[in-house]
Each structure stands twice: as C-alpha cells, then as structure tokens.
PDB file of C-alpha atoms in Angstrom:
ATOM      1  CA  MET A   1      -0.007  -0.002   0.001  1.00  0.00           C
ATOM      2  CA  GLY A   2       1.232   3.481  -0.807  1.00  0.00           C
ATOM      3  CA  ALA A   3       1.913   6.082   1.837  1.00  0.00           C
ATOM      4  CA  THR A   4      -0.943   8.428   2.756  1.00  0.00           C
ATOM      5  CA  PRO A   5      -0.325  11.810   1.238  1.00  0.00           C
ATOM      6  CA  PRO A   6       0.145  14.593   3.760  1.00  0.00           C
ATOM      7  CA  PRO A   7      -2.853  16.939   4.248  1.00  0.00           C
ATOM      8  CA  VAL A   8      -2.847  20.002   2.112  1.00  0.00           C
ATOM      9  CA  PRO A   9      -2.241  22.997   4.382  1.00  0.00           C
ATOM     10  CA  TRP A  10      -4.862  25.722   4.446  1.00  0.00           C
ATOM     11  CA  SER A  11      -3.849  28.813   2.630  1.00  0.00           C
ATOM     12  CA  ARG A  12      -3.356  32.002   4.540  1.00  0.00           C
ATOM     13  CA  GLY A  13      -6.405  33.514   2.916  1.00  0.00           C
ATOM     14  CA  ALA A  14      -8.571  30.541   4.004  1.00  0.00           C
ATOM     15  CA  ARG A  15      -7.379  30.772   7.595  1.00  0.00           C
ATOM     16  CA  VAL A  16      -8.064  34.489   7.704  1.00  0.00           C
ATOM     17  CA  THR A  17     -11.539  33.925   6.273  1.00  0.00           C
ATOM     18  CA  LEU A  18     -12.358  31.205   8.831  1.00  0.00           C
ATOM     19  CA  ALA A  19     -11.062  33.314  11.716  1.00  0.00           C
ATOM     20  CA  ALA A  20     -13.074  36.309  10.575  1.00  0.00           C
ATOM     21  CA  ALA A  21     -16.207  34.163  10.226  1.00  0.00           C
ATOM     22  CA  ALA A  22     -15.735  32.693  13.717  1.00  0.00           C
ATOM     23  CA  LEU A  23     -15.267  36.136  15.256  1.00  0.00           C
ATOM     24  CA  THR A  24     -18.304  37.450  13.417  1.00  0.00           C
ATOM     25  CA  LEU A  25     -20.496  34.574  14.609  1.00  0.00           C
ATOM     26  CA  ALA A  26     -19.245  34.948  18.200  1.00  0.00           C
ATOM     27  CA  GLY A  27     -19.898  38.692  18.136  1.00  0.00           C
ATOM     28  CA  ALA A  28     -23.371  38.178  16.671  1.00  0.00           C
ATOM     29  CA  LEU A  29     -24.169  35.596  19.360  1.00  0.00           C
ATOM     30  CA  LEU A  30     -23.008  37.878  22.170  1.00  0.00           C
ATOM     31  CA  ALA A  31     -24.976  40.805  20.729  1.00  0.00           C
ATOM     32  CA  HIS A  32     -28.081  38.639  20.425  1.00  0.00           C
ATOM     33  CA  LEU A  33     -27.794  37.448  24.030  1.00  0.00           C
ATOM     34  CA  ALA A  34     -27.223  41.022  25.217  1.00  0.00           C
ATOM     35  CA  PHE A  35     -30.322  42.350  23.442  1.00  0.00           C
ATOM     36  CA  VAL A  36     -32.515  39.522  24.732  1.00  0.00           C
ATOM     37  CA  PHE A  37     -31.143  39.972  28.263  1.00  0.00           C
ATOM     38  CA  LEU A  38     -31.869  43.715  28.225  1.00  0.00           C
ATOM     39  CA  SER A  39     -35.411  43.091  26.978  1.00  0.00           C
ATOM     40  CA  ILE A  40     -36.355  40.853  29.919  1.00  0.00           C
ATOM     41  CA  ALA A  41     -34.206  42.302  32.715  1.00  0.00           C
ATOM     42  CA  PRO A  42     -35.660  44.869  35.152  1.00  0.00           C
ATOM     43  CA  PRO A  43     -35.271  48.491  33.958  1.00  0.00           C
ATOM     44  CA  ASN A  44     -31.674  49.707  34.165  1.00  0.00           C
ATOM     45  CA  ALA A  45     -29.486  52.416  32.654  1.00  0.00           C
ATOM     46  CA  LEU A  46     -28.747  50.528  29.419  1.00  0.00           C
ATOM     47  CA  SER A  47     -32.225  49.163  28.775  1.00  0.00           C
ATOM     48  CA  VAL A  48     -33.860  52.549  29.365  1.00  0.00           C
ATOM     49  CA  ARG A  49     -31.376  54.448  27.193  1.00  0.00           C
ATOM     50  CA  HIS A  50     -31.522  51.957  24.293  1.00  0.00           C
ATOM     51  CA  ARG A  51     -35.137  50.788  24.692  1.00  0.00           C
ATOM     52  CA  ASP A  52     -36.129  51.534  21.069  1.00  0.00           C
ATOM     53  CA  ALA A  53     -33.132  49.676  19.624  1.00  0.00           C
ATOM     54  CA  VAL A  54     -33.648  46.699  21.936  1.00  0.00           C
ATOM     55  CA  GLU A  55     -37.358  46.389  21.125  1.00  0.00           C
ATOM     56  CA  ALA A  56     -36.723  46.829  17.393  1.00  0.00           C
ATOM     57  CA  TYR A  57     -34.315  43.871  17.405  1.00  0.00           C
ATOM     58  CA  VAL A  58     -36.115  41.553  19.825  1.00  0.00           C
ATOM     59  CA  GLN A  59     -39.720  41.974  18.692  1.00  0.00           C
ATOM     60  CA  PRO A  60     -41.449  39.954  17.443  1.00  0.00           C
ATOM     61  CA  GLU A  61     -39.131  37.038  16.551  1.00  0.00           C
ATOM     62  CA  PHE A  62     -37.225  36.850  19.839  1.00  0.00           C
ATOM     63  CA  GLY A  63     -39.771  38.280  22.263  1.00  0.00           C
ATOM     64  CA  GLN A  64     -40.112  36.588  25.646  1.00  0.00           C
ATOM     65  CA  ASP A  65     -43.324  36.415  27.651  1.00  0.00           C
ATOM     66  CA  TRP A  66     -41.597  35.691  30.955  1.00  0.00           C
ATOM     67  CA  LYS A  67     -39.568  37.737  33.392  1.00  0.00           C
ATOM     68  CA  LEU A  68     -35.934  37.055  34.195  1.00  0.00           C
ATOM     69  CA  PHE A  69     -36.451  37.962  37.839  1.00  0.00           C
ATOM     70  CA  ALA A  70     -39.770  36.909  39.343  1.00  0.00           C
ATOM     71  CA  PRO A  71     -41.281  38.283  41.390  1.00  0.00           C
ATOM     72  CA  ASN A  72     -40.031  41.799  40.743  1.00  0.00           C
ATOM     73  CA  PRO A  73     -38.325  43.395  43.739  1.00  0.00           C
ATOM     74  CA  MET A  74     -40.470  45.590  45.956  1.00  0.00           C
ATOM     75  CA  GLN A  75     -40.314  49.289  45.151  1.00  0.00           C
ATOM     76  CA  ARG A  76     -41.512  50.660  48.459  1.00  0.00           C
ATOM     77  CA  ASN A  77     -40.451  50.617  52.094  1.00  0.00           C
ATOM     78  CA  ASP A  78     -43.058  49.048  54.359  1.00  0.00           C
ATOM     79  CA  ALA A  79     -43.273  49.310  58.110  1.00  0.00           C
ATOM     80  CA  VAL A  80     -45.945  47.424  60.073  1.00  0.00           C
ATOM     81  CA  GLY A  81     -46.381  48.284  63.719  1.00  0.00           C
ATOM     82  CA  VAL A  82     -48.730  47.706  66.631  1.00  0.00           C
ATOM     83  CA  ARG A  83     -49.774  49.445  69.817  1.00  0.00           C
ATOM     84  CA  VAL A  84     -51.519  47.744  72.714  1.00  0.00           C
ATOM     85  CA  ASN A  85     -53.927  48.479  75.501  1.00  0.00           C
ATOM     86  CA  THR A  86     -52.999  46.726  78.733  1.00  0.00           C
ATOM     87  CA  LEU A  87     -54.718  46.119  82.050  1.00  0.00           C
ATOM     88  CA  GLY A  88     -52.294  46.632  84.896  1.00  0.00           C
ATOM     89  CA  PRO A  89     -52.247  45.023  88.371  1.00  0.00           C
ATOM     90  CA  ASP A  90     -53.785  48.219  89.687  1.00  0.00           C
ATOM     91  CA  GLY A  91     -56.875  47.710  87.533  1.00  0.00           C
ATOM     92  CA  ARG A  92     -56.035  50.674  85.305  1.00  0.00           C
ATOM     93  CA  TYR A  93     -55.739  50.613  81.510  1.00  0.00           C
ATOM     94  CA  HIS A  94     -52.627  51.830  79.730  1.00  0.00           C
ATOM     95  CA  GLN A  95     -51.927  52.434  76.049  1.00  0.00           C
ATOM     96  CA  SER A  96     -48.436  51.793  74.697  1.00  0.00           C
ATOM     97  CA  GLU A  97     -46.430  53.667  72.099  1.00  0.00           C
ATOM     98  CA  TRP A  98     -46.179  52.202  68.589  1.00  0.00           C
ATOM     99  CA  ILE A  99     -43.987  49.083  68.362  1.00  0.00           C
ATOM    100  CA  ASN A 100     -42.247  48.760  64.963  1.00  0.00           C
ATOM    101  CA  LEU A 101     -42.477  45.038  64.191  1.00  0.00           C
ATOM    102  CA  THR A 102     -40.861  45.425  60.764  1.00  0.00           C
ATOM    103  CA  ALA A 103     -37.808  47.011  62.380  1.00  0.00           C
ATOM    104  CA  GLN A 104     -37.497  43.922  64.606  1.00  0.00           C
ATOM    105  CA  ASP A 105     -37.518  41.684  61.530  1.00  0.00           C
ATOM    106  CA  ILE A 106     -34.893  43.811  59.785  1.00  0.00           C
ATOM    107  CA  GLU A 107     -32.660  43.676  62.862  1.00  0.00           C
ATOM    108  CA  ALA A 108     -32.929  39.867  62.872  1.00  0.00           C
ATOM    109  CA  ILE A 109     -31.946  39.726  59.177  1.00  0.00           C
ATOM    110  CA  HIS A 110     -28.951  42.052  59.243  1.00  0.00           C
ATOM    111  CA  GLY A 111     -25.679  40.150  59.468  1.00  0.00           C
ATOM    112  CA  ASN A 112     -27.409  36.787  59.131  1.00  0.00           C
ATOM    113  CA  PRO A 113     -26.021  34.790  56.144  1.00  0.00           C
ATOM    114  CA  ALA A 114     -29.126  32.570  56.078  1.00  0.00           C
ATOM    115  CA  PRO A 115     -32.053  34.620  57.413  1.00  0.00           C
ATOM    116  CA  SER A 116     -35.286  32.901  58.329  1.00  0.00           C
ATOM    117  CA  HIS A 117     -38.245  33.032  55.952  1.00  0.00           C
ATOM    118  CA  VAL A 118     -40.314  33.962  59.000  1.00  0.00           C
ATOM    119  CA  ASP A 119     -38.272  37.117  59.610  1.00  0.00           C
ATOM    120  CA  GLN A 120     -38.267  38.046  55.941  1.00  0.00           C
ATOM    121  CA  ASN A 121     -41.851  37.478  54.850  1.00  0.00           C
ATOM    122  CA  MET A 122     -44.351  36.319  57.478  1.00  0.00           C
ATOM    123  CA  LEU A 123     -45.412  39.714  58.800  1.00  0.00           C
ATOM    124  CA  ARG A 124     -45.382  41.363  55.356  1.00  0.00           C
ATOM    125  CA  ARG A 125     -47.400  38.576  53.758  1.00  0.00           C
ATOM    126  CA  ALA A 126     -49.914  38.608  56.613  1.00  0.00           C
ATOM    127  CA  TRP A 127     -50.379  42.363  56.179  1.00  0.00           C
ATOM    128  CA  ASP A 128     -50.653  42.126  52.377  1.00  0.00           C
ATOM    129  CA  ALA A 129     -53.239  39.340  52.663  1.00  0.00           C
ATOM    130  CA  TYR A 130     -55.327  41.409  55.077  1.00  0.00           C
ATOM    131  CA  VAL A 131     -55.230  44.522  52.885  1.00  0.00           C
ATOM    132  CA  ALA A 132     -56.177  42.503  49.786  1.00  0.00           C
ATOM    133  CA  THR A 133     -59.239  40.981  51.510  1.00  0.00           C
ATOM    134  CA  HIS A 134     -60.618  44.014  53.377  1.00  0.00           C
ATOM    135  CA  SER A 135     -62.246  47.170  52.122  1.00  0.00           C
ATOM    136  CA  LEU A 136     -60.385  50.430  52.685  1.00  0.00           C
ATOM    137  CA  LYS A 137     -63.520  52.068  54.068  1.00  0.00           C
ATOM    138  CA  GLY A 138     -64.699  50.383  57.232  1.00  0.00           C
ATOM    139  CA  ASP A 139     -62.196  47.492  56.976  1.00  0.00           C
ATOM    140  CA  ARG A 140     -64.979  45.084  56.047  1.00  0.00           C
ATOM    141  CA  PRO A 141     -63.868  41.538  55.109  1.00  0.00           C
ATOM    142  CA  LYS A 142     -64.468  40.393  51.546  1.00  0.00           C
ATOM    143  CA  GLY A 143     -65.925  36.961  52.151  1.00  0.00           C
ATOM    144  CA  ALA A 144     -64.725  34.111  54.351  1.00  0.00           C
ATOM    145  CA  ARG A 145     -61.092  34.610  53.329  1.00  0.00           C
ATOM    146  CA  GLY A 146     -61.185  38.094  54.793  1.00  0.00           C
ATOM    147  CA  VAL A 147     -62.135  36.706  58.210  1.00  0.00           C
ATOM    148  CA  MET A 148     -59.298  34.205  57.984  1.00  0.00           C
ATOM    149  CA  THR A 149     -56.660  36.805  57.030  1.00  0.00           C
ATOM    150  CA  ARG A 150     -57.774  39.030  59.901  1.00  0.00           C
ATOM    151  CA  ASP A 151     -57.309  36.195  62.391  1.00  0.00           C
ATOM    152  CA  TYR A 152     -53.964  35.291  60.823  1.00  0.00           C
ATOM    153  CA  LEU A 153     -52.588  38.844  61.040  1.00  0.00           C
ATOM    154  CA  GLU A 154     -53.711  39.123  64.658  1.00  0.00           C
ATOM    155  CA  ARG A 155     -52.017  35.836  65.594  1.00  0.00           C
ATOM    156  CA  VAL A 156     -48.783  36.846  63.856  1.00  0.00           C
ATOM    157  CA  VAL A 157     -48.751  40.119  65.809  1.00  0.00           C
ATOM    158  CA  LEU A 158     -49.566  38.448  69.129  1.00  0.00           C
ATOM    159  CA  GLN A 159     -46.834  35.893  68.513  1.00  0.00           C
ATOM    160  CA  ARG A 160     -44.346  38.780  68.289  1.00  0.00           C
ATOM    161  CA  ILE A 161     -45.436  40.778  71.339  1.00  0.00           C
ATOM    162  CA  GLY A 162     -46.691  38.060  73.719  1.00  0.00           C
ATOM    163  CA  SER A 163     -49.557  38.273  76.191  1.00  0.00           C
ATOM    164  CA  THR A 164     -48.196  41.024  78.463  1.00  0.00           C
ATOM    165  CA  TRP A 165     -46.522  44.378  77.953  1.00  0.00           C
ATOM    166  CA  ASN A 166     -44.687  46.379  80.627  1.00  0.00           C
ATOM    167  CA  GLY A 167     -46.254  44.283  83.364  1.00  0.00           C
ATOM    168  CA  GLY A 168     -49.825  44.593  82.137  1.00  0.00           C
ATOM    169  CA  ARG A 169     -52.037  42.038  80.414  1.00  0.00           C
ATOM    170  CA  ILE A 170     -52.748  42.889  76.771  1.00  0.00           C
ATOM    171  CA  VAL A 171     -56.492  43.337  76.273  1.00  0.00           C
ATOM    172  CA  SER A 172     -56.581  44.877  72.789  1.00  0.00           C
ATOM    173  CA  VAL A 173     -54.251  45.677  69.881  1.00  0.00           C
ATOM    174  CA  GLN A 174     -54.237  48.052  66.930  1.00  0.00           C
ATOM    175  CA  VAL A 175     -52.128  47.314  63.847  1.00  0.00           C
ATOM    176  CA  GLY A 176     -50.986  50.023  61.431  1.00  0.00           C
ATOM    177  CA  GLY A 177     -48.819  50.316  58.313  1.00  0.00           C
ATOM    178  CA  ARG A 178     -46.580  53.036  56.883  1.00  0.00           C
ATOM    179  CA  PHE A 179     -45.558  52.910  53.216  1.00  0.00           C
ATOM    180  CA  THR A 180     -43.033  55.071  51.342  1.00  0.00           C
ATOM    181  CA  LEU A 181     -42.043  54.549  47.708  1.00  0.00           C
ATOM    182  CA  VAL A 182     -38.334  53.965  47.061  1.00  0.00           C
ATOM    183  CA  ASP A 183     -36.739  56.861  45.167  1.00  0.00           C
ATOM    184  CA  PRO A 184     -35.935  55.961  41.531  1.00  0.00           C
ATOM    185  CA  PRO A 185     -32.255  55.701  40.487  1.00  0.00           C
ATOM    186  CA  GLU A 186     -30.452  58.755  39.152  1.00  0.00           C
ATOM    187  CA  TRP A 187     -30.588  57.551  35.542  1.00  0.00           C
ATOM    188  CA  SER A 188     -34.383  57.189  35.636  1.00  0.00           C
ATOM    189  CA  SER A 189     -36.761  59.861  34.336  1.00  0.00           C
ATOM    190  CA  GLU A 190     -39.288  59.073  37.089  1.00  0.00           C
ATOM    191  CA  THR A 191     -40.156  61.740  39.636  1.00  0.00           C
ATOM    192  CA  PRO A 192     -39.284  60.842  43.242  1.00  0.00           C
ATOM    193  CA  SER A 193     -42.239  60.501  45.594  1.00  0.00           C
ATOM    194  CA  ASP A 194     -42.271  62.686  48.689  1.00  0.00           C
ATOM    195  CA  THR A 195     -45.415  61.228  50.251  1.00  0.00           C
ATOM    196  CA  THR A 196     -45.948  58.555  52.871  1.00  0.00           C
ATOM    197  CA  ASP A 197     -49.172  56.555  53.107  1.00  0.00           C
ATOM    198  CA  TYR A 198     -50.617  55.251  56.352  1.00  0.00           C
ATOM    199  CA  ARG A 199     -53.344  52.735  57.188  1.00  0.00           C
ATOM    200  CA  LEU A 200     -54.719  52.145  60.662  1.00  0.00           C
ATOM    201  CA  LEU A 201     -56.807  49.065  61.411  1.00  0.00           C
ATOM    202  CA  PRO A 202     -59.518  48.973  64.095  1.00  0.00           C
ATOM    203  CA  TRP A 203     -58.759  47.998  67.671  1.00  0.00           C
ATOM    204  CA  TRP A 204     -59.100  44.235  68.180  1.00  0.00           C
ATOM    205  CA  THR A 205     -60.045  42.743  71.546  1.00  0.00           C
ATOM    206  CA  VAL A 206     -57.570  40.118  72.793  1.00  0.00           C
ATOM    207  CA  THR A 207     -58.623  37.171  74.929  1.00  0.00           C
ATOM    208  CA  GLU A 208     -56.774  34.191  76.415  1.00  0.00           C
ATOM    209  CA  GLN A 209     -58.166  32.070  73.577  1.00  0.00           C
ATOM    210  CA  ASP A 210     -56.260  34.209  71.070  1.00  0.00           C
ATOM    211  CA  HIS A 211     -52.937  33.207  72.654  1.00  0.00           C
ATOM    212  CA  ARG A 212     -53.484  29.460  72.495  1.00  0.00           C
ATOM    213  CA  SER A 213     -51.032  27.456  70.349  1.00  0.00           C
ATOM    214  CA  LEU A 214     -48.914  30.538  69.591  1.00  0.00           C
TER     215      LEU A 214
END
C-alpha cells in the first residue's frame, strides 16, 4: 500500500476567512444574548437608554413572555407596627407607644447569612393578605377569606409581642402600616415621591383564647 499523502495545508487567505467568520459569529451571538437579556431584565441604565433599539431587534421574533427575575423586587419601604392596651395590676388601663415590628424583623436579618423566611416574609405577607381581603372604608372583610386573614394577622402580631406588655395584660391591639415609595435611580426619568401613606386598622379585643397554640 502506498503512503498516505500529507494533508494540504490551508492557505493563509482561508485561515483568515475562517477566523473572521468565527469572530463574526461569536460577536453576533453575544450581541443577540445582550439584546434579549436587556429586553427581559428589570429596567436599568442601558435598557432605558436603548429601549427603542432593543425592542426593534427583539420583537417579534425573539420576544419573551416571561420575566428574568420573578417576582419583581419591591419598590416601596413598608413598616408594620402595633400598639396595645393593657390592664395593669392596679386595675387601670394603659396604652403603649407604637412598636415597629418590621424594624425587629430587619434587625434579625442584618448580618445573618441565612435569614429565616419567617423574619423576611411572614409579617409582610400577613399584612398584604389582610389589605387585599378588606375594604379600605370600614375594613370590612371580603368573604370568608377576609375573616381568615384578619385572624392570621392578629395571631402573627400576638406571637411577636406576647400576652403582656410592661407588666400589664394585653387586652386589645391596633395594627398600622406606613408605606413610602423607594426613590428611583439617578438615571431614571421618574419623579421621586415625597409622600408617605398610612393605614390604621380597628382595635381588636384580645382574649386568652387568642394566645393558644402561639
């Protein structure tokens, strides 16, 4: 058998052409990924500045109907607090100052590499569920779920503060919320909000039954 002929080396022009084609394809792929990423990422400096170019390239062939980050991060600062009426040993009633329960959760989270889901979300979710199932005027429950969310919020609050406060037995509580929108970033064209919204719930009577299994 004859010897196998050596492979014919690629010419310099062919190698240059292949290298140019590879670089072009890699650049096109990176550009495509960048445009798609900007179209589904939360608003940022690049996506806002080049919104028209991004949408012109992505839509409709490469449009996505899902979000890269779900759920979207909250854009307001919430603070849920409570104040209590207590019955002291002297038979007199006393009303406390507001107790910032959200601040207690934040303090428990700071510096913790693996914060509890309870500290992060329980109080906030209980408040959101109550607000979603009660009318703004009169705080009337919207169906059976409204009654359940009211009881749940009360139990979450009582679990945080206990059955006594400053030596007196807690006989009623009032929950309230304070909400302030987070200022938009400097590159945004949005106008910062300078208002704070408040919502006060009615006073709820507290009995020994309410503290069971807490």
